[in-house]
Amino acid sequence: MNLVQLFNFTHKSDERGASLIAIEGLKTIPFAIQRVYYIQINTLHAKPRGYHAHHQLRQIAICLSGNCRFVLDDGLNRVNINLDSSMNNQGLLIDKMIWHEMHDFSADCLLLLLASLPYDSTDYIHDYLQFKQYLGMNQ
Amino acid sequence: MNLVQLFNFTHKSDERGASLIAIEGLKTIPFAIQRVYYIQINTLHAKPRGYHAHHQLRQIAICLSGNCRFVLDDGLNRVNINLDSSMNNQGLLIDKMIWHEMHDFSADCLLLLLASLPYDSTDYIHDYLQFKQYLGMNQ
């Protein structure tokens, strides 16, 4: 499996001085959008976030302003991928059962996340060893 | 009918230097999210946009950066409402059969739109007189 899956969105620029990027659930991305959230950084010293995986939730992350570094980990491989606002027409898939972390936020970083399910605290795996154990159980 | 309907979203700030705002379809807002789009302004001279209504589409507009002015018109009343990034935890409902325009964009304006339906060019009413005629037909 390729850990880094980026989805390209159509980017419409027009003579009115704006660009418009549209994403349709189950069409542009592989799931229906049940939840949308955005993370806005407001300091030079934002701490890393994430450090969890989900049993079922699938997400798409889009960087609308600034930049940050994602870590994706499937239990065997760990990759880093930098997202910045020049990639605002690309969405990074954070699939279910992928450990993910976000690091090195710029002070103006704004991330948009599209999520396949409503919020469910029981869907989170917050412990990396437990994540590995779940992966083993699923093999 | 109140032309200006703002939905408040829960705003979670945390000690990690970020704020997170989440929106669930059919829960936080009155429709399922079938499409998400964002409009990013990149000039001091962005022209007004919108100037249409939709037969069926319902939308929520959120200002994530900068500011702009919305015009909403139900055929009887016309109101102006300014959105700015301090209102990033509020969504403005653009209901079906509401003529809407966007004016006075700041150069850094970023709008997030959540839409109830996939894109459908036949759902647009681009002519104000025709919009009024449709309203009359629906009475």
mmCIF file of C-alpha atoms in Angstrom:
data_model
loop_
_atom_site.group_PDB
_atom_site.id
_atom_site.type_symbol
_atom_site.label_atom_id
_atom_site.label_comp_id
_atom_site.label_asym_id
_atom_site.label_seq_id
_atom_site.Cartn_x
_atom_site.Cartn_y
_atom_site.Cartn_z
ATOM 1 C CA MET A 1 0.000 0.000 0.000
ATOM 2 C CA ASN A 2 1.242 3.485 -0.813
ATOM 3 C CA LEU A 3 1.165 5.413 2.453
ATOM 4 C CA VAL A 4 0.939 8.803 0.715
ATOM 5 C CA GLN A 5 -2.225 9.146 -1.321
ATOM 6 C CA LEU A 6 -2.941 12.654 -2.567
ATOM 7 C CA PHE A 7 -6.199 13.497 -4.297
ATOM 8 C CA ASN A 8 -6.140 16.322 -6.824
ATOM 9 C CA PHE A 9 -9.034 18.760 -6.872
ATOM 10 C CA THR A 10 -10.014 20.912 -9.800
ATOM 11 C CA HIS A 11 -8.864 24.465 -9.272
ATOM 12 C CA LYS A 12 -10.912 27.126 -11.025
ATOM 13 C CA SER A 13 -9.302 30.539 -11.270
ATOM 14 C CA ASP A 14 -11.374 33.283 -12.782
ATOM 15 C CA GLU A 15 -11.114 36.864 -13.933
ATOM 16 C CA ARG A 16 -12.831 38.033 -10.757
ATOM 17 C CA GLY A 17 -9.617 37.596 -8.732
ATOM 18 C CA ALA A 18 -10.385 34.409 -6.866
ATOM 19 C CA SER A 19 -9.876 30.700 -7.083
ATOM 20 C CA LEU A 20 -12.512 28.118 -6.246
ATOM 21 C CA ILE A 21 -11.833 24.516 -5.316
ATOM 22 C CA ALA A 22 -14.721 22.072 -4.942
ATOM 23 C CA ILE A 23 -14.806 18.585 -3.424
ATOM 24 C CA GLU A 24 -17.751 16.210 -3.674
ATOM 25 C CA GLY A 25 -18.209 13.288 -1.334
ATOM 26 C CA LEU A 26 -17.963 9.844 -3.022
ATOM 27 C CA LYS A 27 -16.857 11.520 -6.243
ATOM 28 C CA THR A 28 -13.744 13.650 -5.749
ATOM 29 C CA ILE A 29 -12.835 11.677 -2.631
ATOM 30 C CA PRO A 30 -13.589 8.032 -1.806
ATOM 31 C CA PHE A 31 -16.116 8.613 0.998
ATOM 32 C CA ALA A 32 -19.190 10.664 1.890
ATOM 33 C CA ILE A 33 -18.412 13.738 3.997
ATOM 34 C CA GLN A 34 -20.174 13.376 7.324
ATOM 35 C CA ARG A 35 -18.061 15.883 9.218
ATOM 36 C CA VAL A 36 -15.834 18.841 8.433
ATOM 37 C CA TYR A 37 -13.386 20.401 10.829
ATOM 38 C CA TYR A 38 -10.624 22.927 10.668
ATOM 39 C CA ILE A 39 -7.576 23.469 12.812
ATOM 40 C CA GLN A 40 -6.278 26.993 13.034
ATOM 41 C CA ILE A 41 -2.869 27.656 14.521
ATOM 42 C CA ASN A 42 -2.385 30.974 16.244
ATOM 43 C CA THR A 43 1.072 30.840 17.716
ATOM 44 C CA LEU A 44 4.697 30.396 16.689
ATOM 45 C CA HIS A 45 4.956 27.599 19.216
ATOM 46 C CA ALA A 46 2.145 25.220 18.373
ATOM 47 C CA LYS A 47 2.759 21.756 19.708
ATOM 48 C CA PRO A 48 2.521 18.598 17.633
ATOM 49 C CA ARG A 49 -0.925 16.996 17.390
ATOM 50 C CA GLY A 50 -2.522 13.762 16.370
ATOM 51 C CA TYR A 51 -0.666 10.767 17.829
ATOM 52 C CA HIS A 52 -3.547 8.431 17.202
ATOM 53 C CA ALA A 53 -5.164 6.161 14.667
ATOM 54 C CA HIS A 54 -8.825 5.400 13.988
ATOM 55 C CA HIS A 55 -10.514 2.026 13.732
ATOM 56 C CA GLN A 56 -12.943 3.215 11.063
ATOM 57 C CA LEU A 57 -12.604 6.927 10.339
ATOM 58 C CA ARG A 58 -11.145 7.989 7.006
ATOM 59 C CA GLN A 59 -10.079 11.584 6.501
ATOM 60 C CA ILE A 60 -8.753 13.967 3.894
ATOM 61 C CA ALA A 61 -6.431 16.771 5.070
ATOM 62 C CA ILE A 62 -5.987 19.979 3.064
ATOM 63 C CA CYS A 63 -3.622 22.813 3.931
ATOM 64 C CA LEU A 64 -5.328 26.161 3.243
ATOM 65 C CA SER A 65 -2.731 28.446 4.812
ATOM 66 C CA GLY A 66 0.843 28.144 6.036
ATOM 67 C CA ASN A 67 2.425 24.729 6.308
ATOM 68 C CA CYS A 68 3.025 21.718 8.525
ATOM 69 C CA ARG A 69 4.465 18.216 8.411
ATOM 70 C CA PHE A 70 2.387 15.060 8.602
ATOM 71 C CA VAL A 71 3.655 11.712 9.771
ATOM 72 C CA LEU A 72 1.766 8.666 8.517
ATOM 73 C CA ASP A 73 2.528 5.204 9.831
ATOM 74 C CA ASP A 74 0.893 1.888 8.924
ATOM 75 C CA GLY A 75 2.764 -0.085 11.569
ATOM 76 C CA LEU A 76 5.448 -1.179 9.104
ATOM 77 C CA ASN A 77 6.472 2.045 7.405
ATOM 78 C CA ARG A 78 6.594 5.648 8.549
ATOM 79 C CA VAL A 79 6.645 8.565 6.109
ATOM 80 C CA ASN A 80 6.828 12.340 6.418
ATOM 81 C CA ILE A 81 4.946 14.587 4.082
ATOM 82 C CA ASN A 82 4.995 18.365 4.118
ATOM 83 C CA LEU A 83 1.768 20.138 3.262
ATOM 84 C CA ASP A 84 1.664 23.834 2.428
ATOM 85 C CA SER A 85 -0.880 26.243 1.028
ATOM 86 C CA SER A 86 0.482 25.919 -2.524
ATOM 87 C CA MET A 87 -1.072 22.429 -2.283
ATOM 88 C CA ASN A 88 -4.531 23.777 -1.432
ATOM 89 C CA ASN A 89 -5.893 21.805 -4.384
ATOM 90 C CA GLN A 90 -4.592 18.508 -2.995
ATOM 91 C CA GLY A 91 -5.990 16.377 -0.225
ATOM 92 C CA LEU A 92 -3.933 13.903 1.797
ATOM 93 C CA LEU A 93 -5.762 10.700 2.679
ATOM 94 C CA ILE A 94 -5.487 9.669 6.321
ATOM 95 C CA ASP A 95 -6.977 6.225 6.043
ATOM 96 C CA LYS A 96 -8.407 4.145 8.856
ATOM 97 C CA MET A 97 -5.773 2.286 10.877
ATOM 98 C CA ILE A 98 -3.070 4.780 9.965
ATOM 99 C CA TRP A 99 -1.181 6.300 12.882
ATOM 100 C CA HIS A 100 -0.830 10.005 12.183
ATOM 101 C CA GLU A 101 0.919 12.965 13.704
ATOM 102 C CA MET A 102 1.186 16.631 12.745
ATOM 103 C CA HIS A 103 4.369 18.584 13.412
ATOM 104 C CA ASP A 104 6.190 21.842 12.596
ATOM 105 C CA PHE A 105 3.143 24.066 12.224
ATOM 106 C CA SER A 106 3.764 27.521 10.830
ATOM 107 C CA ALA A 107 2.116 30.263 12.898
ATOM 108 C CA ASP A 108 -0.469 30.828 10.146
ATOM 109 C CA CYS A 109 -1.257 27.185 9.462
ATOM 110 C CA LEU A 110 -4.876 26.373 8.656
ATOM 111 C CA LEU A 111 -5.873 22.767 7.990
ATOM 112 C CA LEU A 112 -9.220 21.636 6.646
ATOM 113 C CA LEU A 113 -10.216 18.045 7.398
ATOM 114 C CA LEU A 114 -13.026 16.123 5.739
ATOM 115 C CA ALA A 115 -14.152 13.104 7.718
ATOM 116 C CA SER A 116 -16.131 10.012 6.759
ATOM 117 C CA LEU A 117 -17.980 9.579 10.067
ATOM 118 C CA PRO A 118 -19.437 11.569 12.937
ATOM 119 C CA TYR A 119 -17.226 12.090 15.957
ATOM 120 C CA ASP A 120 -16.885 8.939 18.050
ATOM 121 C CA SER A 121 -14.439 8.874 20.942
ATOM 122 C CA THR A 122 -14.407 5.041 20.920
ATOM 123 C CA ASP A 123 -12.979 5.044 17.383
ATOM 124 C CA TYR A 124 -9.643 6.467 18.568
ATOM 125 C CA ILE A 125 -6.506 4.444 19.325
ATOM 126 C CA HIS A 126 -4.256 6.709 21.364
ATOM 127 C CA ASP A 127 -1.535 4.221 22.210
ATOM 128 C CA TYR A 128 0.999 3.241 19.537
ATOM 129 C CA LEU A 129 1.641 -0.222 20.992
ATOM 130 C CA GLN A 130 -2.072 -0.884 21.128
ATOM 131 C CA PHE A 131 -2.290 0.291 17.485
ATOM 132 C CA LYS A 132 0.342 -2.295 16.553
ATOM 133 C CA GLN A 133 -1.540 -4.930 18.505
ATOM 134 C CA TYR A 134 -4.771 -4.141 16.658
ATOM 135 C CA LEU A 135 -2.897 -4.429 13.366
ATOM 136 C CA GLY A 136 -1.645 -7.861 14.405
ATOM 137 C CA MET A 137 -5.134 -8.934 15.384
ATOM 138 C CA ASN A 138 -6.406 -7.902 11.951
ATOM 139 C CA GLN A 139 -3.819 -9.881 10.022
ATOM 140 C CA MET B 1 -38.576 34.365 7.891
ATOM 141 C CA ASN B 2 -35.381 35.757 9.309
ATOM 142 C CA LEU B 3 -33.037 36.277 6.359
ATOM 143 C CA VAL B 4 -29.908 36.076 8.514
ATOM 144 C CA GLN B 5 -29.525 32.682 10.160
ATOM 145 C CA LEU B 6 -26.167 32.071 11.787
ATOM 146 C CA PHE B 7 -25.240 28.671 13.173
ATOM 147 C CA ASN B 8 -22.780 28.588 16.049
ATOM 148 C CA PHE B 9 -20.111 25.922 16.076
ATOM 149 C CA THR B 10 -18.266 24.697 19.119
ATOM 150 C CA HIS B 11 -14.809 26.189 19.247
ATOM 151 C CA LYS B 12 -12.206 24.114 21.072
ATOM 152 C CA SER B 13 -9.026 25.921 22.002
ATOM 153 C CA ASP B 14 -6.322 23.899 23.604
ATOM 154 C CA GLU B 15 -2.969 24.249 25.268
ATOM 155 C CA ARG B 16 -1.236 23.100 22.096
ATOM 156 C CA GLY B 17 -1.707 26.534 20.463
ATOM 157 C CA ALA B 18 -4.537 25.775 18.090
ATOM 158 C CA SER B 19 -8.263 25.969 17.852
ATOM 159 C CA LEU B 20 -10.456 23.295 16.345
ATOM 160 C CA ILE B 21 -13.965 23.818 15.004
ATOM 161 C CA ALA B 22 -16.045 20.834 13.913
ATOM 162 C CA ILE B 23 -19.277 20.704 11.925
ATOM 163 C CA GLU B 24 -21.379 17.579 11.449
ATOM 164 C CA GLY B 25 -23.923 17.237 8.673
ATOM 165 C CA LEU B 26 -27.554 16.958 9.881
ATOM 166 C CA LYS B 27 -26.416 17.728 13.429
ATOM 167 C CA THR B 28 -24.556 21.030 13.633
ATOM 168 C CA ILE B 29 -26.191 22.225 10.411
ATOM 169 C CA PRO B 30 -29.605 21.304 8.993
ATOM 170 C CA PHE B 31 -28.436 19.242 6.001
ATOM 171 C CA ALA B 32 -26.005 16.494 5.028
ATOM 172 C CA ILE B 33 -22.769 17.802 3.497
ATOM 173 C CA GLN B 34 -22.532 16.492 -0.054
ATOM 174 C CA ARG B 35 -20.024 19.042 -1.288
ATOM 175 C CA VAL B 36 -17.413 21.351 0.192
ATOM 176 C CA TYR B 37 -15.798 24.231 -1.634
ATOM 177 C CA TYR B 38 -13.580 27.130 -0.759
ATOM 178 C CA ILE B 39 -13.063 30.483 -2.399
ATOM 179 C CA GLN B 40 -9.673 32.065 -1.939
ATOM 180 C CA ILE B 41 -9.150 35.707 -2.876
ATOM 181 C CA ASN B 42 -5.686 36.660 -4.039
ATOM 182 C CA THR B 43 -5.961 40.288 -5.070
ATOM 183 C CA LEU B 44 -6.896 43.686 -3.640
ATOM 184 C CA HIS B 45 -9.347 44.088 -6.493
ATOM 185 C CA ALA B 46 -11.528 40.999 -6.354
ATOM 186 C CA LYS B 47 -14.851 41.547 -8.071
ATOM 187 C CA PRO B 48 -18.214 40.764 -6.499
ATOM 188 C CA ARG B 49 -19.475 37.197 -6.944
ATOM 189 C CA GLY B 50 -22.665 35.250 -6.618
ATOM 190 C CA TYR B 51 -25.627 37.053 -8.205
ATOM 191 C CA HIS B 52 -27.711 33.928 -8.302
ATOM 192 C CA ALA B 53 -30.149 31.807 -6.351
ATOM 193 C CA HIS B 54 -30.633 28.041 -6.271
ATOM 194 C CA HIS B 55 -33.834 26.081 -6.687
ATOM 195 C CA GLN B 56 -32.766 23.390 -4.215
ATOM 196 C CA LEU B 57 -29.232 23.909 -2.946
ATOM 197 C CA ARG B 58 -28.755 24.956 0.672
ATOM 198 C CA GLN B 59 -25.360 26.205 1.809
ATOM 199 C CA ILE B 60 -23.474 27.346 4.869
ATOM 200 C CA ALA B 61 -20.778 30.023 4.413
ATOM 201 C CA ILE B 62 -17.910 30.414 6.890
ATOM 202 C CA CYS B 63 -15.225 33.089 6.746
ATOM 203 C CA LEU B 64 -11.844 31.551 7.664
ATOM 204 C CA SER B 65 -9.626 34.509 6.787
ATOM 205 C CA GLY B 66 -10.113 38.203 6.002
ATOM 206 C CA ASN B 67 -13.609 39.539 5.450
ATOM 207 C CA CYS B 68 -16.350 40.215 2.934
ATOM 208 C CA ARG B 69 -19.960 41.348 2.750
ATOM 209 C CA PHE B 70 -22.853 39.086 1.850
ATOM 210 C CA VAL B 71 -26.124 40.259 0.383
ATOM 211 C CA LEU B 72 -29.120 37.972 0.941
ATOM 212 C CA ASP B 73 -32.448 38.654 -0.751
ATOM 213 C CA ASP B 74 -35.673 36.650 -0.522
ATOM 214 C CA GLY B 75 -37.475 38.713 -3.160
ATOM 215 C CA LEU B 76 -39.099 40.921 -0.539
ATOM 216 C CA ASN B 77 -36.250 41.952 1.710
ATOM 217 C CA ARG B 78 -32.553 42.504 1.108
ATOM 218 C CA VAL B 79 -29.993 42.440 3.923
ATOM 219 C CA ASN B 80 -26.255 42.959 4.173
ATOM 220 C CA ILE B 81 -24.139 40.935 6.532
ATOM 221 C CA ASN B 82 -20.413 41.273 7.047
ATOM 222 C CA LEU B 83 -18.464 38.106 7.726
ATOM 223 C CA ASP B 84 -14.924 38.166 9.045
ATOM 224 C CA SER B 85 -12.476 35.650 10.417
ATOM 225 C CA SER B 86 -13.382 36.481 14.037
ATOM 226 C CA MET B 87 -16.654 34.712 13.114
ATOM 227 C CA ASN B 88 -14.882 31.529 12.018
ATOM 228 C CA ASN B 89 -17.081 29.601 14.459
ATOM 229 C CA GLN B 90 -20.284 30.832 12.806
ATOM 230 C CA GLY B 91 -21.894 29.665 9.594
ATOM 231 C CA LEU B 92 -24.271 31.801 7.547
ATOM 232 C CA LEU B 93 -27.148 29.868 5.997
ATOM 233 C CA ILE B 94 -27.719 30.584 2.304
ATOM 234 C CA ASP B 95 -31.017 28.796 1.904
ATOM 235 C CA LYS B 96 -32.563 27.631 -1.348
ATOM 236 C CA MET B 97 -34.396 30.362 -3.246
ATOM 237 C CA ILE B 98 -32.301 33.104 -1.645
ATOM 238 C CA TRP B 99 -30.613 35.486 -4.053
ATOM 239 C CA HIS B 100 -27.075 36.029 -2.812
ATOM 240 C CA GLU B 101 -24.111 38.189 -3.650
ATOM 241 C CA MET B 102 -20.640 38.594 -2.163
ATOM 242 C CA HIS B 103 -18.932 42.002 -2.130
ATOM 243 C CA ASP B 104 -15.995 43.907 -0.636
ATOM 244 C CA PHE B 105 -13.564 41.027 -0.340
ATOM 245 C CA SER B 106 -10.385 41.706 1.591
ATOM 246 C CA ALA B 107 -7.265 40.588 -0.273
ATOM 247 C CA ASP B 108 -6.807 37.696 2.156
ATOM 248 C CA CYS B 109 -10.428 36.541 2.230
ATOM 249 C CA LEU B 110 -10.996 32.790 2.450
ATOM 250 C CA LEU B 111 -14.532 31.443 2.468
ATOM 251 C CA LEU B 112 -15.518 27.864 3.198
ATOM 252 C CA LEU B 113 -18.859 26.708 1.813
ATOM 253 C CA LEU B 114 -20.703 23.544 2.814
ATOM 254 C CA ALA B 115 -23.324 22.487 0.292
ATOM 255 C CA SER B 116 -26.324 20.152 0.550
ATOM 256 C CA LEU B 117 -26.130 18.761 -2.998
ATOM 257 C CA PRO B 118 -23.651 17.875 -5.725
ATOM 258 C CA TYR B 119 -22.973 20.528 -8.338
ATOM 259 C CA ASP B 120 -25.843 20.907 -10.794
ATOM 260 C CA SER B 121 -25.770 23.734 -13.332
ATOM 261 C CA THR B 122 -29.552 23.470 -13.829
ATOM 262 C CA ASP B 123 -30.147 24.373 -10.176
ATOM 263 C CA TYR B 124 -28.907 27.957 -10.712
ATOM 264 C CA ILE B 125 -31.106 31.001 -11.326
ATOM 265 C CA HIS B 126 -28.811 33.687 -12.731
ATOM 266 C CA ASP B 127 -31.431 36.317 -13.561
ATOM 267 C CA TYR B 128 -32.986 38.350 -10.756
ATOM 268 C CA LEU B 129 -36.284 38.930 -12.570
ATOM 269 C CA GLN B 130 -36.567 35.230 -13.271
ATOM 270 C CA PHE B 131 -35.856 34.594 -9.573
ATOM 271 C CA LYS B 132 -38.781 36.875 -8.672
ATOM 272 C CA GLN B 133 -40.965 35.068 -11.197
ATOM 273 C CA TYR B 134 -40.113 31.680 -9.674
ATOM 274 C CA LEU B 135 -40.994 33.057 -6.226
ATOM 275 C CA GLY B 136 -44.377 34.186 -7.576
ATOM 276 C CA MET B 137 -44.967 30.785 -9.112
ATOM 277 C CA ASN B 138 -44.226 29.121 -5.786
ATOM 278 C CA GLN B 139 -46.706 31.211 -3.814
#
